Amino acid sequence: NALGNRARKSGQGILTVRFEMPFPIWCTTCPKPTIIGQGVRFNAEKKKVGNYYSTPIFSFRMKHVACGGWIEIQTDPKNTAYVVTEGAKKRDIGDDKVHEGEIQIRTDEERERLQQDAFAALEVKIDDRKQATTDKSRIEELQLAKEKDWDDPYAASKKLRRAFRADRKVRQKNEDLTEDLKDRMSLGMDLLEETEDDRQRAQFVEFGDFGQSGSERAVHRAHARPFFANDTSTGQVGVGSTSKTQTKTKTRQLKSLQELEMHKEKFRRELRNNTRAMMDPFLTDSATAAAVPSASITLGIKRKRDLPSNSNVVTPEQNAGSSPVKQPLVAYDSD
């Protein structure tokens, strides 16, 4: 069989499937009250046990490993739900209760009981009258609120158009600023609208050379450059073309695209080189941070670090007992 071990009981009409518990249940076989949470999966034996009109009713029988008892759950097509029939009971989480605003549809058995029991029918009539009074008062409140808001349709429309006009001016101003930024920076990409999170993150970023000397700036720029330079030559353009005009047009397009990519790459390098995260003064020693620059590792380059004349050299044995270096603070997620 293509289903393998899952169909070992196919002669009995049983197929092993992966069943996920649709709601939390209490296991009645365990010696102590044990709850099985919603979403727990079992290897269940699926079997057809009946029909509701033309809809089949399936039974899922599974074994609880903790106690060895069997739990059986069946589908209920009439109420579009699952019913626990053996080995457990459904946990009451309040889903079966009728909430405010919901309409409860009575079954045939309930209608027959109300017809035979006069007191039950009287209680239902009293409850229906209370509910009708509450619904009527609520509908009247909604009608009054609507009449108050739309008593003067022209004034309401004027208010809405004024708010829309103000928002439209703000959106137009933001679009103009975005287009101006894209033109000045030659950005060939779409810029999203600025958010409050973007403003907070921008406050933790500083731009500049950070008081470094010319040699250190040159080293940082060398680190930011790619290891292999891009080939900016255009190569042979328009090979096999019969028209010189088309060749020149293609050459100009390739040059413009290459210049745009070079400009973007230069902008990214400058941005990475001149950007750093703001350091928390309470977590960083100002003297140490000012004296010792951030170290970086570069393949093939070995530099000797210059120590100040008045600095104390710390041995590895002394450094092993010292407290670890605290990380810079980039952003706070709470107050």
Coordinates of N, CA and C in Angstrom, one line a residue, residues 220-231 262 265-266 268-270 272:
H220 N 40.1 53.5 7.7 CA 38.6 53.2 7.8 C 38.0 53.2 6.4
R221 N 38.4 54.1 5.6 CA 37.9 54.2 4.2 C 38.4 53.0 3.4
A222 N 39.7 52.6 3.6 CA 40.2 51.4 3.0 C 39.4 50.1 3.4
H223 N 39.0 50.1 4.7 CA 38.2 48.9 5.1 C 36.9 48.9 4.5
A224 N 36.3 50.1 4.2 CA 34.9 50.2 3.7 C 34.9 49.9 2.2
R225 N 36.0 50.0 1.5 CA 36.0 49.7 0.1 C 35.9 48.2 -0.2
P226 N 35.4 47.8 -1.3 CA 35.4 46.4 -1.7 C 36.8 45.9 -2.0
F227 N 37.0 44.6 -1.8 CA 38.3 44.0 -2.0 C 38.7 44.0 -3.4
F228 N 37.8 43.7 -4.3 CA 38.0 43.7 -5.7 C 37.2 44.8 -6.3
A229 N 37.9 45.7 -7.0 CA 37.2 46.9 -7.6 C 36.4 46.4 -8.8
N230 N 35.2 47.1 -8.9 CA 34.4 46.8 -10.1 C 35.0 47.3 -11.4
D231 N 34.8 46.5 -12.5 CA 35.3 46.9 -13.7 C 34.3 47.9 -14.4
M262 N 27.7 53.3 -9.6 CA 28.9 53.8 -8.8 C 28.5 54.8 -7.8
E265 N 26.9 53.0 -4.8 CA 28.0 52.3 -4.0 C 28.8 53.3 -3.2
K266 N 29.2 54.4 -3.8 CA 29.9 55.4 -3.1 C 29.2 56.0 -2.0
R268 N 26.8 54.4 -0.3 CA 26.7 53.4 0.7 C 28.0 53.3 1.5
R269 N 29.2 53.4 0.8 CA 30.5 53.4 1.5 C 30.6 54.6 2.5
E270 N 30.3 55.8 2.0 CA 30.4 56.9 2.8 C 29.5 56.8 4.0
R272 N 28.4 54.0 5.5 CA 28.9 53.1 6.5 C 30.1 53.6 7.2

